[in-house]
Amino acid sequence: MKQRINNIYLILIVAVMAVAPVVARAQADSTSSYLLMPLVFDKQQSAAVVSQEPGKQQPGLKVDDSWIDRAQQRWGRTHDTRYRLMINKPELVPFNENVLPKPPKEVVVETSPADAELQVEPRNLATEQFKPIDRREVKVHNWLHSFVGSLQGTQAYISNNWYQGGENNLNLLADVQWDCNLNQKLHPNWLFNNTLHYKLGVATAKGDTLRNYSINEDNFQFSSQVGYKAVKNWYYSATLFFKTQLLNSYVTNSKTLAASLLSSGELNLGLGMTYNYKDQEGYKTLTLSIAPLSYNMKICRDIEKIDPTKFGIEAGHHFKHSFGSTVEMKFEWKITPSINWKTRLYAFTDYKYVQGDWENTLVFYVNSFLSTQIFTHLRYDKSRPWNQDWRYWQFKEILSFGLTYKFATK
């Protein structure tokens, strides 16, 4: 009975081996393909080697290696089955490792135009020279810098007999931003981000009899965040934010000064928590700072020529000091390689009034040097005088096209 079962078992194996070449090609990537390959006798092996027990886990190494045991067990059963077949049915073993044909030698073919011949020589691998590996020194940057500069504008020419009338105009907008951030891959427990941003907009002023141009945008900003990791993406942090106007701007058809350097200016210091996130691809970056303890100072340097009440400062005073809370959120999303969106939401309150800014910049890159930009700025300031149309709200929108230059360290 036992001999009959063994015969049936061998018949099934022989049937499998008959279709092995076809099945092996169809299942070349499966775990059972080795069982279906043609038999090749290499050397005599003992049962202890064939049924060798899988290696045990090293002490102190806490990993789930059960898949290794299962894979070794499958390989052991397959190898044992093939070897038992070679012992019981040696006539089914078509190949022996010692008598297998040698692989063809590699040759080098060279042409000889003068003799009209091809020279075939064996390839000498022992003496062949290989190019050495280019071992370039990897530069490590503790600080990551990025710079984006653009000069954009709009222009219109209208002849003096245009049926609808109108005036020639030229608007230029210069925008420069420099970021210097601590490399968190080298310093994972620290957060140190610095941003310097300046935007200047100049437009022709045909309606101004005293000047040929007017400044419609002049904003210098510096922000800094330093923090130490608390948990995951949260950091204990201190924040600093400062902004002012650099150039003088005047009321239309008047020599009255509307704004100048440090008139107005604003300084904000805060202590709290910061959430910092950046995805693995670098397409989305989010920074959220919450400062329950915050100090805010408004500045008007030239109170003789500029009314400080326009900036929420009492008449006759250069400064206004406030204590309260600050929230700032910055989000950047590289939607596609040619479309980039940045938004900034800032709010401060001393629990008597609220001041906030929401800035959005959508950039469409035509190529590496040309881009179109849409910028919107919505502002709410309850310390400013009441406006009949806008109340405490203010709004600005700029659409421009021009040159862009950027670089970054990685």
GROMACS .gro file of C-alpha atoms in nm:
model
  410
    1MET     CA    1   0.000   0.000   0.000
    2LYS     CA    2   0.279   0.238   0.095
    3GLN     CA    3   0.465   0.154  -0.228
    4ARG     CA    4   0.148   0.231  -0.429
    5ILE     CA    5   0.109   0.572  -0.265
    6ASN     CA    6   0.472   0.653  -0.343
    7ASN     CA    7   0.421   0.553  -0.705
    8ILE     CA    8   0.113   0.776  -0.733
    9TYR     CA    9   0.307   1.062  -0.574
   10LEU     CA   10   0.590   1.019  -0.824
   11ILE     CA   11   0.346   1.001  -1.118
   12LEU     CA   12   0.197   1.334  -1.013
   13ILE     CA   13   0.541   1.491  -0.987
   14VAL     CA   14   0.635   1.354  -1.331
   15ALA     CA   15   0.314   1.505  -1.476
   16VAL     CA   16   0.398   1.838  -1.322
   17MET     CA   17   0.752   1.825  -1.461
   18ALA     CA   18   0.614   1.752  -1.809
   19VAL     CA   19   0.442   2.088  -1.821
   20ALA     CA   20   0.708   2.266  -1.618
   21PRO     CA   21   0.863   2.471  -1.903
   22VAL     CA   22   0.523   2.623  -1.998
   23VAL     CA   23   0.407   2.685  -1.642
   24ALA     CA   24   0.747   2.820  -1.538
   25ARG     CA   25   0.728   3.091  -1.804
   26ALA     CA   26   0.373   3.183  -1.699
   27GLN     CA   27   0.464   3.198  -1.330
   28ALA     CA   28   0.816   3.336  -1.346
   29ASP     CA   29   0.744   3.582  -1.069
   30SER     CA   30   0.558   3.346  -0.833
   31THR     CA   31   0.701   3.162  -0.533
   32SER     CA   32   0.625   2.818  -0.690
   33SER     CA   33   0.829   2.879  -1.010
   34TYR     CA   34   1.138   2.715  -0.859
   35LEU     CA   35   0.946   2.390  -0.807
   36LEU     CA   36   0.851   2.381  -1.176
   37MET     CA   37   1.196   2.451  -1.317
   38PRO     CA   38   1.391   2.166  -1.487
   39LEU     CA   39   1.594   1.955  -1.246
   40VAL     CA   40   1.969   2.021  -1.223
   41PHE     CA   41   2.185   1.796  -1.006
   42ASP     CA   42   2.460   1.991  -0.833
   43LYS     CA   43   2.588   1.800  -0.527
   44GLN     CA   44   2.495   1.546  -0.264
   45GLN     CA   45   2.325   1.704   0.039
   46SER     CA   46   2.237   1.560   0.376
   47ALA     CA   47   1.892   1.568   0.527
   48ALA     CA   48   2.016   1.807   0.798
   49VAL     CA   49   2.113   2.065   0.539
   50VAL     CA   50   1.792   2.029   0.338
   51SER     CA   51   1.569   2.059   0.643
   52GLN     CA   52   1.775   2.323   0.820
   53GLU     CA   53   1.579   2.505   1.090
   54PRO     CA   54   1.523   2.879   1.021
   55GLY     CA   55   1.749   3.116   1.212
   56LYS     CA   56   1.631   3.243   1.548
   57GLN     CA   57   1.581   3.607   1.629
   58GLN     CA   58   1.868   3.781   1.799
   59PRO     CA   59   1.811   3.883   2.161
   60GLY     CA   60   1.688   4.240   2.200
   61LEU     CA   61   1.576   4.272   1.835
   62LYS     CA   62   1.202   4.333   1.850
   63VAL     CA   63   1.082   4.291   1.492
   64ASP     CA   64   0.813   4.079   1.331
   65ASP     CA   65   1.015   3.831   1.124
   66SER     CA   66   0.749   3.561   1.100
   67TRP     CA   67   0.736   3.616   0.724
   68ILE     CA   68   1.102   3.504   0.705
   69ASP     CA   69   1.014   3.174   0.879
   70ARG     CA   70   0.723   3.115   0.643
   71ALA     CA   71   0.937   3.191   0.337
   72GLN     CA   72   1.214   2.957   0.455
   73GLN     CA   73   0.963   2.682   0.524
   74ARG     CA   74   0.815   2.715   0.174
   75TRP     CA   75   1.163   2.711   0.020
   76GLY     CA   76   1.259   2.407   0.230
   77ARG     CA   77   0.952   2.208   0.120
   78THR     CA   78   1.016   2.297  -0.245
   79HIS     CA   79   1.385   2.206  -0.229
   80ASP     CA   80   1.311   1.881  -0.043
   81THR     CA   81   1.052   1.777  -0.303
   82ARG     CA   82   1.286   1.840  -0.595
   83TYR     CA   83   1.577   1.658  -0.429
   84ARG     CA   84   1.363   1.354  -0.338
   85LEU     CA   85   1.250   1.331  -0.702
   86MET     CA   86   1.610   1.341  -0.825
   87ILE     CA   87   1.703   1.053  -0.591
   88ASN     CA   88   1.401   0.834  -0.670
   89LYS     CA   89   1.383   0.911  -1.046
   90PRO     CA   90   1.735   1.003  -1.165
   91GLU     CA   91   1.629   0.946  -1.527
   92LEU     CA   92   1.413   1.260  -1.499
   93VAL     CA   93   1.715   1.480  -1.428
   94PRO     CA   94   1.813   1.621  -1.769
   95PHE     CA   95   2.104   1.833  -1.650
   96ASN     CA   96   2.413   1.794  -1.436
   97GLU     CA   97   2.596   2.101  -1.316
   98ASN     CA   98   2.936   1.949  -1.407
   99VAL     CA   99   2.848   1.882  -1.770
  100LEU     CA  100   2.642   2.193  -1.850
  101PRO     CA  101   2.768   2.378  -2.159
  102LYS     CA  102   2.989   2.675  -2.083
  103PRO     CA  103   2.847   3.018  -2.154
  104PRO     CA  104   2.979   3.191  -2.468
  105LYS     CA  105   3.278   3.416  -2.416
  106GLU     CA  106   3.244   3.788  -2.455
  107VAL     CA  107   3.432   3.928  -2.749
  108VAL     CA  108   3.534   4.270  -2.877
  109VAL     CA  109   3.479   4.346  -3.246
  110GLU     CA  110   3.700   4.609  -3.408
  111THR     CA  111   3.690   4.732  -3.764
  112SER     CA  112   3.989   4.776  -3.993
  113PRO     CA  113   3.886   4.999  -4.286
  114ALA     CA  114   4.229   4.968  -4.451
  115ASP     CA  115   4.206   4.587  -4.471
  116ALA     CA  116   3.826   4.575  -4.499
  117GLU     CA  117   3.816   4.325  -4.214
  118LEU     CA  118   3.650   4.274  -3.880
  119GLN     CA  119   3.885   4.169  -3.600
  120VAL     CA  120   3.725   3.958  -3.329
  121GLU     CA  121   3.922   3.931  -3.006
  122PRO     CA  122   3.820   3.781  -2.670
  123ARG     CA  123   3.735   4.041  -2.412
  124ASN     CA  124   3.992   4.050  -2.133
  125LEU     CA  125   3.792   4.138  -1.825
  126ALA     CA  126   4.092   4.109  -1.594
  127THR     CA  127   4.281   4.396  -1.755
  128GLU     CA  128   3.984   4.612  -1.851
  129GLN     CA  129   4.001   4.954  -1.695
  130PHE     CA  130   3.692   5.089  -1.525
  131LYS     CA  131   3.631   5.452  -1.451
  132PRO     CA  132   3.667   5.534  -1.082
  133ILE     CA  133   3.360   5.634  -0.890
  134ASP     CA  134   3.312   6.009  -0.868
  135ARG     CA  135   3.328   6.059  -0.493
  136ARG     CA  136   3.197   6.411  -0.459
  137GLU     CA  137   3.182   6.565  -0.118
  138VAL     CA  138   2.825   6.610   0.000
  139LYS     CA  139   2.767   6.963   0.127
  140VAL     CA  140   2.561   6.989   0.443
  141HIS     CA  141   2.361   7.310   0.484
  142ASN     CA  142   2.257   7.406   0.835
  143TRP     CA  143   2.058   7.694   0.689
  144LEU     CA  144   1.830   7.665   0.386
  145HIS     CA  145   1.797   7.981   0.178
  146SER     CA  146   1.536   8.061  -0.085
  147PHE     CA  147   1.495   8.380  -0.287
  148VAL     CA  148   1.214   8.491  -0.517
  149GLY     CA  149   1.226   8.824  -0.700
  150SER     CA  150   0.988   8.958  -0.961
  151LEU     CA  151   0.937   9.276  -1.161
  152GLN     CA  152   0.590   9.289  -1.309
  153GLY     CA  153   0.369   9.554  -1.455
  154THR     CA  154   0.084   9.667  -1.677
  155GLN     CA  155   0.097   9.926  -1.953
  156ALA     CA  156  -0.163  10.096  -2.169
  157TYR     CA  157  -0.127  10.350  -2.453
  158ILE     CA  158  -0.432  10.543  -2.572
  159SER     CA  159  -0.424  10.790  -2.859
  160ASN     CA  160  -0.558  11.139  -2.789
  161ASN     CA  161  -0.847  11.088  -3.033
  162TRP     CA  162  -0.966  10.755  -2.884
  163TYR     CA  163  -1.345  10.758  -2.902
  164GLN     CA  164  -1.389  10.657  -2.538
  165GLY     CA  165  -1.116  10.883  -2.403
  166GLY     CA  166  -0.870  10.769  -2.138
  167GLU     CA  167  -0.508  10.822  -2.037
  168ASN     CA  168  -0.180  10.643  -2.091
  169ASN     CA  169  -0.067  10.457  -1.780
  170LEU     CA  170   0.218  10.241  -1.660
  171ASN     CA  171   0.219  10.036  -1.338
  172LEU     CA  172   0.524   9.853  -1.204
  173LEU     CA  173   0.534   9.613  -0.911
  174ALA     CA  174   0.862   9.488  -0.760
  175ASP     CA  175   0.838   9.195  -0.517
  176VAL     CA  176   1.134   9.044  -0.329
  177GLN     CA  177   1.120   8.767  -0.067
  178TRP     CA  178   1.411   8.596   0.108
  179ASP     CA  179   1.367   8.301   0.344
  180CYS     CA  180   1.637   8.166   0.573
  181ASN     CA  181   1.529   7.857   0.769
  182LEU     CA  182   1.711   7.612   0.991
  183ASN     CA  183   1.751   7.269   0.827
  184GLN     CA  184   1.520   7.047   1.031
  185LYS     CA  185   1.665   6.727   0.887
  186LEU     CA  186   1.987   6.812   1.071
  187HIS     CA  187   1.817   6.974   1.371
  188PRO     CA  188   1.482   6.793   1.409
  189ASN     CA  189   1.406   6.934   1.755
  190TRP     CA  190   1.447   7.300   1.661
  191LEU     CA  191   1.242   7.542   1.454
  192PHE     CA  192   1.396   7.866   1.330
  193ASN     CA  193   1.230   8.039   1.031
  194ASN     CA  194   1.308   8.390   0.906
  195THR     CA  195   1.138   8.580   0.623
  196LEU     CA  196   1.225   8.920   0.473
  197HIS     CA  197   0.966   9.052   0.229
  198TYR     CA  198   0.948   9.384   0.045
  199LYS     CA  199   0.690   9.493  -0.212
  200LEU     CA  200   0.694   9.824  -0.400
  201GLY     CA  201   0.434   9.942  -0.650
  202VAL     CA  202   0.471  10.257  -0.864
  203ALA     CA  203   0.213  10.395  -1.107
  204THR     CA  204   0.196  10.694  -1.339
  205ALA     CA  205  -0.028  10.969  -1.201
  206LYS     CA  206  -0.177  11.173  -1.484
  207GLY     CA  207  -0.437  11.317  -1.250
  208ASP     CA  208  -0.173  11.452  -1.011
  209THR     CA  209  -0.056  11.798  -1.116
  210LEU     CA  210   0.239  11.791  -0.873
  211ARG     CA  211   0.390  11.449  -0.953
  212ASN     CA  212   0.432  11.218  -1.249
  213TYR     CA  213   0.400  10.903  -1.043
  214SER     CA  214   0.244  10.774  -0.723
  215ILE     CA  215   0.328  10.492  -0.485
  216ASN     CA  216   0.037  10.251  -0.452
  217GLU     CA  217   0.226   9.975  -0.265
  218ASP     CA  218   0.514  10.006  -0.018
  219ASN     CA  219   0.537   9.726   0.237
  220PHE     CA  220   0.847   9.606   0.419
  221GLN     CA  221   0.797   9.301   0.647
  222PHE     CA  222   1.025   9.087   0.860
  223SER     CA  223   0.906   8.784   1.056
  224SER     CA  224   1.092   8.530   1.268
  225GLN     CA  225   0.995   8.216   1.455
  226VAL     CA  226   1.211   8.017   1.694
  227GLY     CA  227   1.088   7.708   1.874
  228TYR     CA  228   1.172   7.379   2.045
  229LYS     CA  229   0.979   7.061   1.973
  230ALA     CA  230   0.703   6.972   2.218
  231VAL     CA  231   0.529   6.679   2.046
  232LYS     CA  232   0.517   6.568   1.682
  233ASN     CA  233   0.478   6.887   1.472
  234TRP     CA  234   0.414   7.121   1.768
  235TYR     CA  235   0.683   7.352   1.908
  236TYR     CA  236   0.711   7.585   2.204
  237SER     CA  237   0.781   7.908   2.020
  238ALA     CA  238   0.853   8.280   2.027
  239THR     CA  239   0.750   8.495   1.732
  240LEU     CA  240   0.850   8.838   1.604
  241PHE     CA  241   0.680   9.043   1.333
  242PHE     CA  242   0.771   9.392   1.209
  243LYS     CA  243   0.643   9.599   0.917
  244THR     CA  244   0.667   9.955   0.790
  245GLN     CA  245   0.671  10.173   0.480
  246LEU     CA  246   1.012  10.284   0.346
  247LEU     CA  247   0.933  10.568   0.103
  248ASN     CA  248   0.724  10.884   0.124
  249SER     CA  249   0.378  10.890  -0.029
  250TYR     CA  250   0.156  11.196  -0.069
  251VAL     CA  251  -0.209  11.282  -0.107
  252THR     CA  252  -0.303  11.343  -0.474
  253ASN     CA  253  -0.264  11.709  -0.585
  254SER     CA  254  -0.124  11.797  -0.246
  255LYS     CA  255   0.204  11.822  -0.059
  256THR     CA  256   0.045  11.658   0.243
  257LEU     CA  257   0.245  11.354   0.353
  258ALA     CA  258   0.031  11.039   0.370
  259ALA     CA  259   0.293  10.790   0.494
  260SER     CA  260   0.670  10.757   0.536
  261LEU     CA  261   0.937  10.549   0.706
  262LEU     CA  262   0.804  10.426   1.045
  263SER     CA  263   0.487  10.622   0.984
  264SER     CA  264   0.324  10.388   1.017
  265GLY     CA  265   0.516  10.096   1.166
  266GLU     CA  266   0.415   9.793   1.369
  267LEU     CA  267   0.599   9.550   1.597
  268ASN     CA  268   0.455   9.233   1.746
  269LEU     CA  269   0.619   8.988   1.992
  270GLY     CA  270   0.450   8.668   2.108
  271LEU     CA  271   0.499   8.352   2.315
  272GLY     CA  272   0.301   8.037   2.252
  273MET     CA  273   0.293   7.729   2.029
  274THR     CA  274   0.371   7.676   1.661
  275TYR     CA  275   0.252   7.393   1.435
  276ASN     CA  276   0.488   7.325   1.145
  277TYR     CA  277   0.410   7.074   0.867
  278LYS     CA  278   0.562   6.994   0.527
  279ASP     CA  279   0.468   6.693   0.315
  280GLN     CA  280   0.734   6.453   0.184
  281GLU     CA  281   0.711   6.585  -0.172
  282GLY     CA  282   0.746   6.947  -0.055
  283TYR     CA  283   0.426   7.055  -0.232
  284LYS     CA  284   0.240   7.175   0.080
  285THR     CA  285   0.380   7.373   0.371
  286LEU     CA  286   0.178   7.490   0.671
  287THR     CA  287   0.288   7.702   0.968
  288LEU     CA  288   0.039   7.799   1.239
  289SER     CA  289   0.150   8.016   1.533
  290ILE     CA  290  -0.071   8.078   1.835
  291ALA     CA  291   0.058   8.331   2.090
  292PRO     CA  292  -0.176   8.379   2.389
  293LEU     CA  293   0.085   8.617   2.536
  294SER     CA  294   0.149   8.890   2.281
  295TYR     CA  295   0.275   9.249   2.278
  296ASN     CA  296   0.187   9.486   1.996
  297MET     CA  297   0.330   9.832   1.932
  298LYS     CA  298   0.213  10.077   1.664
  299ILE     CA  299   0.451  10.353   1.557
  300CYS     CA  300   0.407  10.696   1.396
  301ARG     CA  301   0.743  10.871   1.381
  302ASP     CA  302   0.647  11.197   1.206
  303ILE     CA  303   0.341  11.320   1.399
  304GLU     CA  304   0.399  11.680   1.285
  305LYS     CA  305   0.318  11.597   0.922
  306ILE     CA  306   0.105  11.282   0.956
  307ASP     CA  307  -0.207  11.236   1.164
  308PRO     CA  308  -0.136  10.940   1.397
  309THR     CA  309  -0.507  10.874   1.452
  310LYS     CA  310  -0.517  10.723   1.100
  311PHE     CA  311  -0.308  10.436   1.238
  312GLY     CA  312  -0.502  10.388   1.562
  313ILE     CA  313  -0.265  10.602   1.772
  314GLU     CA  314  -0.388  10.879   1.997
  315ALA     CA  315  -0.326  11.236   1.877
  316GLY     CA  316   0.010  11.374   1.985
  317HIS     CA  317   0.158  11.029   2.058
  318HIS     CA  318   0.424  10.837   1.867
  319PHE     CA  319   0.337  10.490   2.002
  320LYS     CA  320   0.047  10.275   2.104
  321HIS     CA  321   0.117   9.974   2.329
  322SER     CA  322  -0.122   9.680   2.352
  323PHE     CA  323  -0.118   9.338   2.515
  324GLY     CA  324  -0.332   9.052   2.393
  325SER     CA  325  -0.320   8.745   2.168
  326THR     CA  326  -0.191   8.683   1.816
  327VAL     CA  327  -0.264   8.415   1.556
  328GLU     CA  328  -0.072   8.380   1.229
  329MET     CA  329  -0.114   8.113   0.962
  330LYS     CA  330   0.103   8.068   0.653
  331PHE     CA  331   0.019   7.811   0.387
  332GLU     CA  332   0.191   7.744   0.054
  333TRP     CA  333   0.069   7.493  -0.203
  334LYS     CA  334   0.247   7.406  -0.528
  335ILE     CA  335  -0.069   7.303  -0.711
  336THR     CA  336   0.120   7.214  -1.031
  337PRO     CA  337   0.478   7.280  -1.145
  338SER     CA  338   0.349   7.604  -1.303
  339ILE     CA  339   0.088   7.715  -1.045
  340ASN     CA  340   0.170   7.824  -0.690
  341TRP     CA  341  -0.061   7.960  -0.419
  342LYS     CA  342   0.047   8.132  -0.097
  343THR     CA  343  -0.181   8.266   0.174
  344ARG     CA  344  -0.119   8.442   0.505
  345LEU     CA  345  -0.376   8.507   0.777
  346TYR     CA  346  -0.280   8.732   1.068
  347ALA     CA  347  -0.493   8.856   1.359
  348PHE     CA  348  -0.423   9.045   1.682
  349THR     CA  349  -0.663   9.145   1.958
  350ASP     CA  350  -0.624   9.316   2.292
  351TYR     CA  351  -0.983   9.208   2.370
  352LYS     CA  352  -1.109   9.562   2.296
  353TYR     CA  353  -1.041   9.581   1.924
  354VAL     CA  354  -0.941   9.336   1.649
  355GLN     CA  355  -0.688   9.385   1.370
  356GLY     CA  356  -0.635   9.131   1.093
  357ASP     CA  357  -0.482   9.076   0.749
  358TRP     CA  358  -0.555   8.811   0.489
  359GLU     CA  359  -0.314   8.804   0.194
  360ASN     CA  360  -0.338   8.571  -0.107
  361THR     CA  361  -0.092   8.536  -0.394
  362LEU     CA  362  -0.162   8.312  -0.693
  363VAL     CA  363   0.126   8.279  -0.940
  364PHE     CA  364   0.108   8.125  -1.289
  365TYR     CA  365   0.456   8.051  -1.426
  366VAL     CA  366   0.481   8.070  -1.805
  367ASN     CA  367   0.842   7.949  -1.790
  368SER     CA  368   1.141   7.988  -1.558
  369PHE     CA  369   1.150   8.367  -1.606
  370LEU     CA  370   0.795   8.480  -1.693
  371SER     CA  371   0.490   8.470  -1.469
  372THR     CA  372   0.147   8.617  -1.406
  373GLN     CA  373   0.051   8.709  -1.051
  374ILE     CA  374  -0.280   8.782  -0.878
  375PHE     CA  375  -0.250   8.944  -0.534
  376THR     CA  376  -0.537   9.023  -0.295
  377HIS     CA  377  -0.517   9.181   0.050
  378LEU     CA  378  -0.819   9.203   0.281
  379ARG     CA  379  -0.763   9.398   0.603
  380TYR     CA  380  -0.978   9.462   0.909
  381ASP     CA  381  -0.875   9.724   1.167
  382LYS     CA  382  -1.126   9.841   1.426
  383SER     CA  383  -0.881  10.102   1.558
  384ARG     CA  384  -0.909  10.302   1.231
  385PRO     CA  385  -1.175  10.571   1.172
  386TRP     CA  386  -1.516  10.449   1.053
  387ASN     CA  387  -1.572  10.449   0.674
  388GLN     CA  388  -1.921  10.491   0.533
  389ASP     CA  389  -1.872  10.239   0.251
  390TRP     CA  390  -1.619   9.989   0.386
  391ARG     CA  391  -1.670  10.038   0.760
  392TYR     CA  392  -1.356   9.884   0.920
  393TRP     CA  393  -1.266   9.677   0.615
  394GLN     CA  394  -0.999   9.759   0.353
  395PHE     CA  395  -0.926   9.575   0.028
  396LYS     CA  396  -0.656   9.577  -0.241
  397GLU     CA  397  -0.617   9.366  -0.558
  398ILE     CA  398  -0.332   9.366  -0.812
  399LEU     CA  399  -0.302   9.168  -1.138
  400SER     CA  400   0.040   9.181  -1.304
  401PHE     CA  401   0.265   9.008  -1.558
  402GLY     CA  402   0.644   9.019  -1.586
  403LEU     CA  403   0.982   8.874  -1.500
  404THR     CA  404   1.059   8.632  -1.215
  405TYR     CA  405   1.384   8.499  -1.074
  406LYS     CA  406   1.422   8.243  -0.795
  407PHE     CA  407   1.675   8.010  -0.640
  408ALA     CA  408   1.699   7.788  -0.332
  409THR     CA  409   1.951   7.574  -0.143
  410LYS     CA  410   1.864   7.212  -0.064
   0.00000   0.00000   0.00000
